PDB file of C-alpha atoms and ligand atoms in Angstrom:
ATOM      1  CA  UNK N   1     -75.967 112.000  99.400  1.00 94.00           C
ATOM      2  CA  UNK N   2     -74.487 108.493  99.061  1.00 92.00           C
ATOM      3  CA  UNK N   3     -72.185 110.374  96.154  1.00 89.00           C
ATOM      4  CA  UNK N   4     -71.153 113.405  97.927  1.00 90.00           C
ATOM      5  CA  UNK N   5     -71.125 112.384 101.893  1.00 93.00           C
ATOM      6  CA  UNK N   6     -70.251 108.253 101.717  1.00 92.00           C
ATOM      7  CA  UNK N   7     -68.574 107.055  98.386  1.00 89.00           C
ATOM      8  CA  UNK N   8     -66.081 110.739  98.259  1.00 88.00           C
ATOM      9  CA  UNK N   9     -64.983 109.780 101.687  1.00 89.00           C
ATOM     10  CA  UNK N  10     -63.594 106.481 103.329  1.00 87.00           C
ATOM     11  CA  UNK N  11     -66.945 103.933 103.092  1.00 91.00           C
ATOM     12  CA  UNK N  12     -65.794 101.564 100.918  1.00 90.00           C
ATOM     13  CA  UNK N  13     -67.740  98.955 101.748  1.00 93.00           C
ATOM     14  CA  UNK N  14     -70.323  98.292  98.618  1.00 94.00           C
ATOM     15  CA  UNK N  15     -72.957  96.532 100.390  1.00 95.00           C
ATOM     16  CA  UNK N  16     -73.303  99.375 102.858  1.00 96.00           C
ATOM     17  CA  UNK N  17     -73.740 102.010 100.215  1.00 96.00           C
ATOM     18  CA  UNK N  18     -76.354  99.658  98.128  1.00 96.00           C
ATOM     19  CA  UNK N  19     -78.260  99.722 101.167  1.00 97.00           C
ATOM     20  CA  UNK N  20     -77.313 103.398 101.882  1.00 97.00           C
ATOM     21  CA  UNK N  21     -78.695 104.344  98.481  1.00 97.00           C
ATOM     22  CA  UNK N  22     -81.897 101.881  98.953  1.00 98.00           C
ATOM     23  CA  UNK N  23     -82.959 103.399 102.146  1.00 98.00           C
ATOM     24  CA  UNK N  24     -85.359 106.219 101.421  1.00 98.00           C
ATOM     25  CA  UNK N  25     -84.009 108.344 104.253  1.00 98.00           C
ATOM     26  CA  UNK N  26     -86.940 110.945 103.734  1.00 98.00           C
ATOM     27  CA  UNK N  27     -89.637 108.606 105.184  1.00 98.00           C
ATOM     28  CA  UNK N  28     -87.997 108.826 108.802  1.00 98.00           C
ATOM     29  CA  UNK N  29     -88.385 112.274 109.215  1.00 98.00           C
ATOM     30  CA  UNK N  30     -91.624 114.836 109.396  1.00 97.00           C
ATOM     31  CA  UNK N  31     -92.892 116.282 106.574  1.00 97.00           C
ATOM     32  CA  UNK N  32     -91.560 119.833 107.282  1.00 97.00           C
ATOM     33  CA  UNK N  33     -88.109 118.044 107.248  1.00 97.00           C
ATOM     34  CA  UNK N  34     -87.699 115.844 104.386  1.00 97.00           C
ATOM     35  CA  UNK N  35     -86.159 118.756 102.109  1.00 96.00           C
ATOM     36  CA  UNK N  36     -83.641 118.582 104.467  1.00 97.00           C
ATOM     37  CA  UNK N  37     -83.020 114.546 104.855  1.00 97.00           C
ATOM     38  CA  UNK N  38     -80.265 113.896 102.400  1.00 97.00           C
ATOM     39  CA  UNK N  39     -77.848 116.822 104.338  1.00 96.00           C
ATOM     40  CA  UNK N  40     -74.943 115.958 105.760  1.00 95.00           C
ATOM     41  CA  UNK N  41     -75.950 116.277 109.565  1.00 96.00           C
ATOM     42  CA  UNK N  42     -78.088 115.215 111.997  1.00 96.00           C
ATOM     43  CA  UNK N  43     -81.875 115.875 112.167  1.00 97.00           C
ATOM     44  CA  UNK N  44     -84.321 115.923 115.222  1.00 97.00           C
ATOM     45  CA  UNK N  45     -87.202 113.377 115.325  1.00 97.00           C
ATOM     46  CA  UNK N  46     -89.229 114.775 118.777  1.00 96.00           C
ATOM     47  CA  UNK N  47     -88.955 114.488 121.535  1.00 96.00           C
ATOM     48  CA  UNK N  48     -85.121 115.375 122.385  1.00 95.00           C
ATOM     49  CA  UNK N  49     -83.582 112.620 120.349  1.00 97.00           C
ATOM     50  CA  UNK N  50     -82.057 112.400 116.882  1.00 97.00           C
ATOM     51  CA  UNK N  51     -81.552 110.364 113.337  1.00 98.00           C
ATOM     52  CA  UNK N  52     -77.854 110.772 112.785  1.00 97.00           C
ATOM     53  CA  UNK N  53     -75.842 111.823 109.974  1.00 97.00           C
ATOM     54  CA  UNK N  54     -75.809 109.511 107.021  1.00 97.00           C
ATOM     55  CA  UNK N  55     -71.806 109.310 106.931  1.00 97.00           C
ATOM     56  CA  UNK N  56     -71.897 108.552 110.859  1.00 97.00           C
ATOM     57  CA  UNK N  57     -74.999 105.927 110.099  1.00 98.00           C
ATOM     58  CA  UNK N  58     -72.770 104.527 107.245  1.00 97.00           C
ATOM     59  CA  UNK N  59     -69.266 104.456 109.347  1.00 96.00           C
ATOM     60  CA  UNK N  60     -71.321 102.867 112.130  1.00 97.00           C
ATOM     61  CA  UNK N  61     -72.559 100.110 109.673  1.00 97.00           C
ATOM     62  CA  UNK N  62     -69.225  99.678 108.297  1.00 96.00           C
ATOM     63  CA  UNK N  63     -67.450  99.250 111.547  1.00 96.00           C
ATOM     64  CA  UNK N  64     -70.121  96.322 112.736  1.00 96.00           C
ATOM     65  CA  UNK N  65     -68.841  94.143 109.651  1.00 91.00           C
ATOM     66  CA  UNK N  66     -72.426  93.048 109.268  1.00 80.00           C
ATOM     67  CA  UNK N  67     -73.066  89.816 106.656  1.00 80.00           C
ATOM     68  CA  UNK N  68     -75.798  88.383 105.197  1.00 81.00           C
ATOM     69  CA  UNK N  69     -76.608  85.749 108.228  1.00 84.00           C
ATOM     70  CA  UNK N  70     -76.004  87.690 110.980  1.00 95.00           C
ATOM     71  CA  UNK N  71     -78.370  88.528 113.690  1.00 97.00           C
ATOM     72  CA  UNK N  72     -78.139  92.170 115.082  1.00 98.00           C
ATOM     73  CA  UNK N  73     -78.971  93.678 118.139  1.00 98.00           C
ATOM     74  CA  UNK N  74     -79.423  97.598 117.938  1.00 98.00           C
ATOM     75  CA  UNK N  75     -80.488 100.154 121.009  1.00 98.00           C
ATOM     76  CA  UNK N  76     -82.315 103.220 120.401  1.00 98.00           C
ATOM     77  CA  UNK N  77     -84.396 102.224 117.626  1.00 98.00           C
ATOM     78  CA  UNK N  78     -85.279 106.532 117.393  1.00 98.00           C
ATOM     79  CA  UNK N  79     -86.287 106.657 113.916  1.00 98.00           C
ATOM     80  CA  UNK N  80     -85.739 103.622 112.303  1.00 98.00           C
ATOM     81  CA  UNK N  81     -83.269 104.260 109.620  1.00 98.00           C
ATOM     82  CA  UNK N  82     -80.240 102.708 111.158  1.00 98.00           C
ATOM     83  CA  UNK N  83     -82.314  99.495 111.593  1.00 98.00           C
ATOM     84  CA  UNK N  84     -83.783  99.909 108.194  1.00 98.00           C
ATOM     85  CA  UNK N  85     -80.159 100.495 106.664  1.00 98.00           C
ATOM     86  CA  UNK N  86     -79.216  96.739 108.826  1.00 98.00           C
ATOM     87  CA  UNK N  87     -81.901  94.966 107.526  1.00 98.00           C
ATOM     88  CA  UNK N  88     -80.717  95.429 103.966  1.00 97.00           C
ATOM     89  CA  UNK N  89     -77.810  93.817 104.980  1.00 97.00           C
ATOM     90  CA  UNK N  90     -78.211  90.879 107.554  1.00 97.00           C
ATOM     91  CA  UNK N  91     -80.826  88.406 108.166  1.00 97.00           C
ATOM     92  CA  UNK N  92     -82.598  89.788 111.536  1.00 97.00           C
ATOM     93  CA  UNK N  93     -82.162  92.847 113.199  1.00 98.00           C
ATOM     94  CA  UNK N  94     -83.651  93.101 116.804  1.00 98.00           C
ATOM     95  CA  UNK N  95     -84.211  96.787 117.797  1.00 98.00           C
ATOM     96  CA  UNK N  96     -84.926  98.666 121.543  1.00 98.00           C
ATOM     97  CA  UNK N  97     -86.705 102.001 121.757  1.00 98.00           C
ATOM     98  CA  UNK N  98     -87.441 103.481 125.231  1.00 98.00           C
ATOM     99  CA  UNK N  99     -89.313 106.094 124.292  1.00 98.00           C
ATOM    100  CA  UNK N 100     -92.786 104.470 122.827  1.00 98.00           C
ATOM    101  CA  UNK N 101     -94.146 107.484 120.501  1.00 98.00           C
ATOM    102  CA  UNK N 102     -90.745 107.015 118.546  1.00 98.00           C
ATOM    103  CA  UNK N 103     -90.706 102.914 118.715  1.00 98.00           C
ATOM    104  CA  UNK N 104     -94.365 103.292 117.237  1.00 98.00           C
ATOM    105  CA  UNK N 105     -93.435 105.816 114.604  1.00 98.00           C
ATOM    106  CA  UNK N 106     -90.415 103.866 113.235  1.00 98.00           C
ATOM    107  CA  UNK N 107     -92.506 101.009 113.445  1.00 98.00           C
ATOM    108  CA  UNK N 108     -94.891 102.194 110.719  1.00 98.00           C
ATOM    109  CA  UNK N 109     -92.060 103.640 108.522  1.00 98.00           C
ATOM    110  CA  UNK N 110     -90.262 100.236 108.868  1.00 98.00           C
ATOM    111  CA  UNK N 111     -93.514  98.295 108.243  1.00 98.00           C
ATOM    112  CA  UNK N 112     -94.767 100.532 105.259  1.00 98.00           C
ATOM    113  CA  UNK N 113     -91.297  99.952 103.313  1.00 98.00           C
ATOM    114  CA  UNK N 114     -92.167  96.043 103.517  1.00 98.00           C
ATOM    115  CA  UNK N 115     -89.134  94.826 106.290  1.00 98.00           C
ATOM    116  CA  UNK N 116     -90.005  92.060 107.759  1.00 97.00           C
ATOM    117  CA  UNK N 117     -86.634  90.695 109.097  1.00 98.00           C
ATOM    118  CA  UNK N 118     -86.806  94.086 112.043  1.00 98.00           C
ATOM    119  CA  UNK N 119     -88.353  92.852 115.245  1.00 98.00           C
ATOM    120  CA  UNK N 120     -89.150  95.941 117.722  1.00 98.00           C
ATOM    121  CA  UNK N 121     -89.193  96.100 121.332  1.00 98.00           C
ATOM    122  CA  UNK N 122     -90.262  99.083 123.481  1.00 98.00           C
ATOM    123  CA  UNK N 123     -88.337  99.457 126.700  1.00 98.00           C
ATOM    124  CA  UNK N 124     -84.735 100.090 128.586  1.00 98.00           C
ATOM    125  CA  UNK N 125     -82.596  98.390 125.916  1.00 98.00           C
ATOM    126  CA  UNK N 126     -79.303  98.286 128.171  1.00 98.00           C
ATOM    127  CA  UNK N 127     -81.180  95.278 129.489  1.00 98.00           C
ATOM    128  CA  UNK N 128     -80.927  93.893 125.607  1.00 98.00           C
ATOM    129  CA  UNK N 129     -83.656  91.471 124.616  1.00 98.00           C
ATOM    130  CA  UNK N 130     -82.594  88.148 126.478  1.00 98.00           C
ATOM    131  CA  UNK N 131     -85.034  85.664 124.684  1.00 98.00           C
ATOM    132  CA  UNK N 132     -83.510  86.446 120.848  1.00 98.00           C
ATOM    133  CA  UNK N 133     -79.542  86.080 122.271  1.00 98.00           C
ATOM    134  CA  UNK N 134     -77.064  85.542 121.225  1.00 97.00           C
ATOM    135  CA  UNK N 135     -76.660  88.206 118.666  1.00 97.00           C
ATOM    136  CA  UNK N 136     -73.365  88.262 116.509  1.00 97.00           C
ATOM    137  CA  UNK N 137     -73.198  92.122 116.280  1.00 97.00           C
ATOM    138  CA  UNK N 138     -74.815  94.704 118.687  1.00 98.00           C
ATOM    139  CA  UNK N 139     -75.058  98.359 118.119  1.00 98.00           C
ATOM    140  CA  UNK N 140     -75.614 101.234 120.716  1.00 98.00           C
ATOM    141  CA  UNK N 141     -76.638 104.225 118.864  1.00 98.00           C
ATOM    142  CA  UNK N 142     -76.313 106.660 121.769  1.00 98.00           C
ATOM    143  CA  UNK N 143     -74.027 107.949 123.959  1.00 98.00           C
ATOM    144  CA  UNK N 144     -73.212 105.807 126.954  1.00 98.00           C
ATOM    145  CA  UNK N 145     -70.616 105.786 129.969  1.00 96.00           C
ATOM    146  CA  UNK N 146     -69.459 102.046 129.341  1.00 97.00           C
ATOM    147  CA  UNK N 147     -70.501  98.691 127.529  1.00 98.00           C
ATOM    148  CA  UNK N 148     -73.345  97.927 129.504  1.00 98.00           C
ATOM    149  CA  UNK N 149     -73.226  94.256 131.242  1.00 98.00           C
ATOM    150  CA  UNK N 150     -76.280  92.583 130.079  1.00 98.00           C
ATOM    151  CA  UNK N 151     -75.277  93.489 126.296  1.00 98.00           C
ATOM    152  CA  UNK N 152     -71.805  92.169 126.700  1.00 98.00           C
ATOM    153  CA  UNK N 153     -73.009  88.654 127.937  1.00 98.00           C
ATOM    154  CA  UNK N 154     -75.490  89.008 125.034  1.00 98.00           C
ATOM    155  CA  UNK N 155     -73.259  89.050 122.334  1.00 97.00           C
ATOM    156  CA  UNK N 156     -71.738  86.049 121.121  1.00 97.00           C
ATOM    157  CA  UNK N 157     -68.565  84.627 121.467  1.00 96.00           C
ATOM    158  CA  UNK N 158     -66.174  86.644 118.757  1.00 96.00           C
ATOM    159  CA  UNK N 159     -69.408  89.020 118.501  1.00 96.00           C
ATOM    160  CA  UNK N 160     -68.544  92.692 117.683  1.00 97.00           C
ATOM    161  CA  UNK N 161     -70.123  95.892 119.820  1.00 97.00           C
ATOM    162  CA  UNK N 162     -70.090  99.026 118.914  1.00 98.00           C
ATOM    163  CA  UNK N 163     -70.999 102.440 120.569  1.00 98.00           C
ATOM    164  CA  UNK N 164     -69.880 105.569 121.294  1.00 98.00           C
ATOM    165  CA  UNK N 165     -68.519 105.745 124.871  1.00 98.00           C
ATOM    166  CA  UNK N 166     -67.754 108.703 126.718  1.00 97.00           C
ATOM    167  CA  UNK N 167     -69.262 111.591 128.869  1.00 96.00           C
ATOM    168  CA  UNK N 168     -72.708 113.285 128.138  1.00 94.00           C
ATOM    169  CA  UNK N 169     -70.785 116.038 125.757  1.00 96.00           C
ATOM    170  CA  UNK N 170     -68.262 113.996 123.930  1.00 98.00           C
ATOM    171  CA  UNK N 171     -67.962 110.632 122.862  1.00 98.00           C
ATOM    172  CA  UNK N 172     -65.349 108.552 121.039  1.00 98.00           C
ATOM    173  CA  UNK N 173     -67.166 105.384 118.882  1.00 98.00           C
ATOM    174  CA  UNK N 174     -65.701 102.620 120.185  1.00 98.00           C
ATOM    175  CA  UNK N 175     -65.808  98.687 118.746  1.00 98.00           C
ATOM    176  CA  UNK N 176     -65.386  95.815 120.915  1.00 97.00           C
ATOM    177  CA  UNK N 177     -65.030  92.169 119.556  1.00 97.00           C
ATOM    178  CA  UNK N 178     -65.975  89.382 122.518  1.00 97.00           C
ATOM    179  CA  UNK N 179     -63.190  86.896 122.761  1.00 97.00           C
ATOM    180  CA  UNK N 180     -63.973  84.850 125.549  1.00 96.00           C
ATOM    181  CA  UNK N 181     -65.073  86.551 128.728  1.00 90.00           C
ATOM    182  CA  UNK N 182     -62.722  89.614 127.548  1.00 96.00           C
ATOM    183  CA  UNK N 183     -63.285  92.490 125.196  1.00 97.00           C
ATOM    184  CA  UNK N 184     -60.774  93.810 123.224  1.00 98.00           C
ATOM    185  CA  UNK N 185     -61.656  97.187 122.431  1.00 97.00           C
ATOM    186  CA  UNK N 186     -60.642  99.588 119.211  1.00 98.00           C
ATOM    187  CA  UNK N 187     -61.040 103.257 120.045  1.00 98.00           C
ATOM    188  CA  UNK N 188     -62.180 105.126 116.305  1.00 97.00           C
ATOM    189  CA  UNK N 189     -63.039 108.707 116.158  1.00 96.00           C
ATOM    190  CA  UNK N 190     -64.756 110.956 118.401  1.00 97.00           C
ATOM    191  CA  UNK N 191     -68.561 111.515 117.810  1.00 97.00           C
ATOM    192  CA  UNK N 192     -71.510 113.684 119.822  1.00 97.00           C
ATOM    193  CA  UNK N 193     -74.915 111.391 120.153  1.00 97.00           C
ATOM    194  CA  UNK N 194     -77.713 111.993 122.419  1.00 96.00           C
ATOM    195  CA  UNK N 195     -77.261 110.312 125.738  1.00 97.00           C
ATOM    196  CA  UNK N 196     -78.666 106.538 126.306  1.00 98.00           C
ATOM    197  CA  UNK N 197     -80.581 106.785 129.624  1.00 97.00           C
ATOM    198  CA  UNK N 198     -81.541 103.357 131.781  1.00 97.00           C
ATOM    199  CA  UNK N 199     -80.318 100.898 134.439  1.00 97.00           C
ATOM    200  CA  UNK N 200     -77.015 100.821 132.904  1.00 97.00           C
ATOM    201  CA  UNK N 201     -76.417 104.009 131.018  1.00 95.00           C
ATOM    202  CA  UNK N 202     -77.363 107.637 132.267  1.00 92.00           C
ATOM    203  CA  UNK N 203     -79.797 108.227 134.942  1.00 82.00           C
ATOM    204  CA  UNK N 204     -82.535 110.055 133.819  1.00 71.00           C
TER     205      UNK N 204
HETATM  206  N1  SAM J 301     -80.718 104.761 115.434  1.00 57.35           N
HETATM  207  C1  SAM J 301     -81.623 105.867 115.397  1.00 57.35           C
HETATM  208  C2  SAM J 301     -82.099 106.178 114.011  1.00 57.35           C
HETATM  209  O1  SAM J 301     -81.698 105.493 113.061  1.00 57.35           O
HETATM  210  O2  SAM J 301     -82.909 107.103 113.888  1.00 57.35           O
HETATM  211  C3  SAM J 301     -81.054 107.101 116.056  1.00 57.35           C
HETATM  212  C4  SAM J 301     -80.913 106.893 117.509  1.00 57.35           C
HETATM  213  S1  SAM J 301     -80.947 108.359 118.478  1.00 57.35           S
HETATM  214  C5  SAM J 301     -79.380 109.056 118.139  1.00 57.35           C
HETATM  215  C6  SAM J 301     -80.799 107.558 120.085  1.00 57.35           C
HETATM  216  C7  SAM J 301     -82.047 106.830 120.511  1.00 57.35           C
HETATM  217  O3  SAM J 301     -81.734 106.038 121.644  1.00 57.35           O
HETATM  218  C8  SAM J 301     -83.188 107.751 120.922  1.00 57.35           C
HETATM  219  O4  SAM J 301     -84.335 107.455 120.183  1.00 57.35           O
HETATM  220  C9  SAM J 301     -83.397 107.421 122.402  1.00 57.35           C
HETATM  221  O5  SAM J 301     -84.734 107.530 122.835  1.00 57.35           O
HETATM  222  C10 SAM J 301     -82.884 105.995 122.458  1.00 57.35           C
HETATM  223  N2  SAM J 301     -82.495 105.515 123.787  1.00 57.35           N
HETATM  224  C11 SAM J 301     -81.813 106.126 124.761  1.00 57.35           C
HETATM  225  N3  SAM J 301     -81.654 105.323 125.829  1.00 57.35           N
HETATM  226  C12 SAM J 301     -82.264 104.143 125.515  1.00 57.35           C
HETATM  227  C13 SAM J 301     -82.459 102.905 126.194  1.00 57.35           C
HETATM  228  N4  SAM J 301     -81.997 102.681 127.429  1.00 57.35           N
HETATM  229  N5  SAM J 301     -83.137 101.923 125.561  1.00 57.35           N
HETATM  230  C14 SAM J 301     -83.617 102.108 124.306  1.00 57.35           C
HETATM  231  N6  SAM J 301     -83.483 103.260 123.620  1.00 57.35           N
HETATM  232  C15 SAM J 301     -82.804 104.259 124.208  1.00 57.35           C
END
């Protein structure tokens, strides 16, 4: 996978394929699944929602600029990979789930590979997890109409964001570095994710 799907395109970044080659990606999906974990797509996890595609897990990693002291912030914690893939590479990563089957799930994948720097929260993550702020990256790992507020004034001062932003079909991932009370935003490349529901994203 990390051969074919990461390295042979543009991830260049060698801490994020270590990690992307540590990861055992099979764990985070069922058992009638796992053939099909190292493909280069998307799988569902139940309930609606998804575990994305390595490349876009890797490019979404890569785009953070994580490093070895940082403190993450991620929303929809869904399988657990994405955190799992963070927490090879930064010293705490704080993760949201709204839907609680999922957030307990991921929990005992995460817990059951021995990381101990992931600390899980079950609820509307657009509300991010006041009490651990600031964070110096945060990641949104499904689709939503804007930044949402609470996240912004989260992040730390020079603090990156990333998400994809859009409409409920289409979004473009977008990163954000906080300068100030301003962001100054980098469109990427468009990307499809599952919609992020909650005070400030989609109404359910
Ligand atoms: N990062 C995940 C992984 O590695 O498997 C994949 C995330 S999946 C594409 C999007 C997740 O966001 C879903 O699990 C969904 O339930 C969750 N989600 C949507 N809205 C949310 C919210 N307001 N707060 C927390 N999680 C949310």
């Amino acid at each position: 996978m990390v051969e074919t799907q990461i390295i042979s395109r543009d991830i260049e970044d060698k801490k994020v394929i270590n990690a992307m080659k540590k990861v055992p990606r099979h764990l985070f999906v069922a058992k009638d699944l796992e053939e099909d974990a190292y493909n280069d797509h998307p799988l569902p996890i139940g309930l609606g929602q998804t575990i994305s595609q390595p490349y876009m897990v890797a490019q979404m990693t890569s785009v953070l600029g994580t490093c070895g002291s940082s403190r993450i912030l991620e929303i929809g914690t869904g399988s657990g990979y994405q955190a799992s893939i963070l927490a090879e590479l930064v010293a705490e990563v704080f993760t949201i789930e709204c839907i609680e089957t999922l957030a307990h799930s991921a929990e005992r994948v995460v817990r059951g590979l021995g990381y101990e720097n992931i600390f899980m929260k079950i609820g509307d993550g657009t509300l991010g997890w006041q009490e651990h702020s600031t964070y110096d990256g945060i990641l949104i790992t499904a689709a939503t109409p804007f930044f949402p507020l609470p996240l912004v004034e989260q992040l730390k001062d020079g603090g990156i964001i990333v998400a994809p932003i859009g409409d409920k079909s289409i979004q473009t991932l977008t990163k954000a570095r906080k300068i100030g009370n301003k962001l100054h935003q980098e469109q990427l490349f468009d990307c499809v994710f599952v919609p992020l529901v909650g005070r400030y994203g989609w109404r359910e």
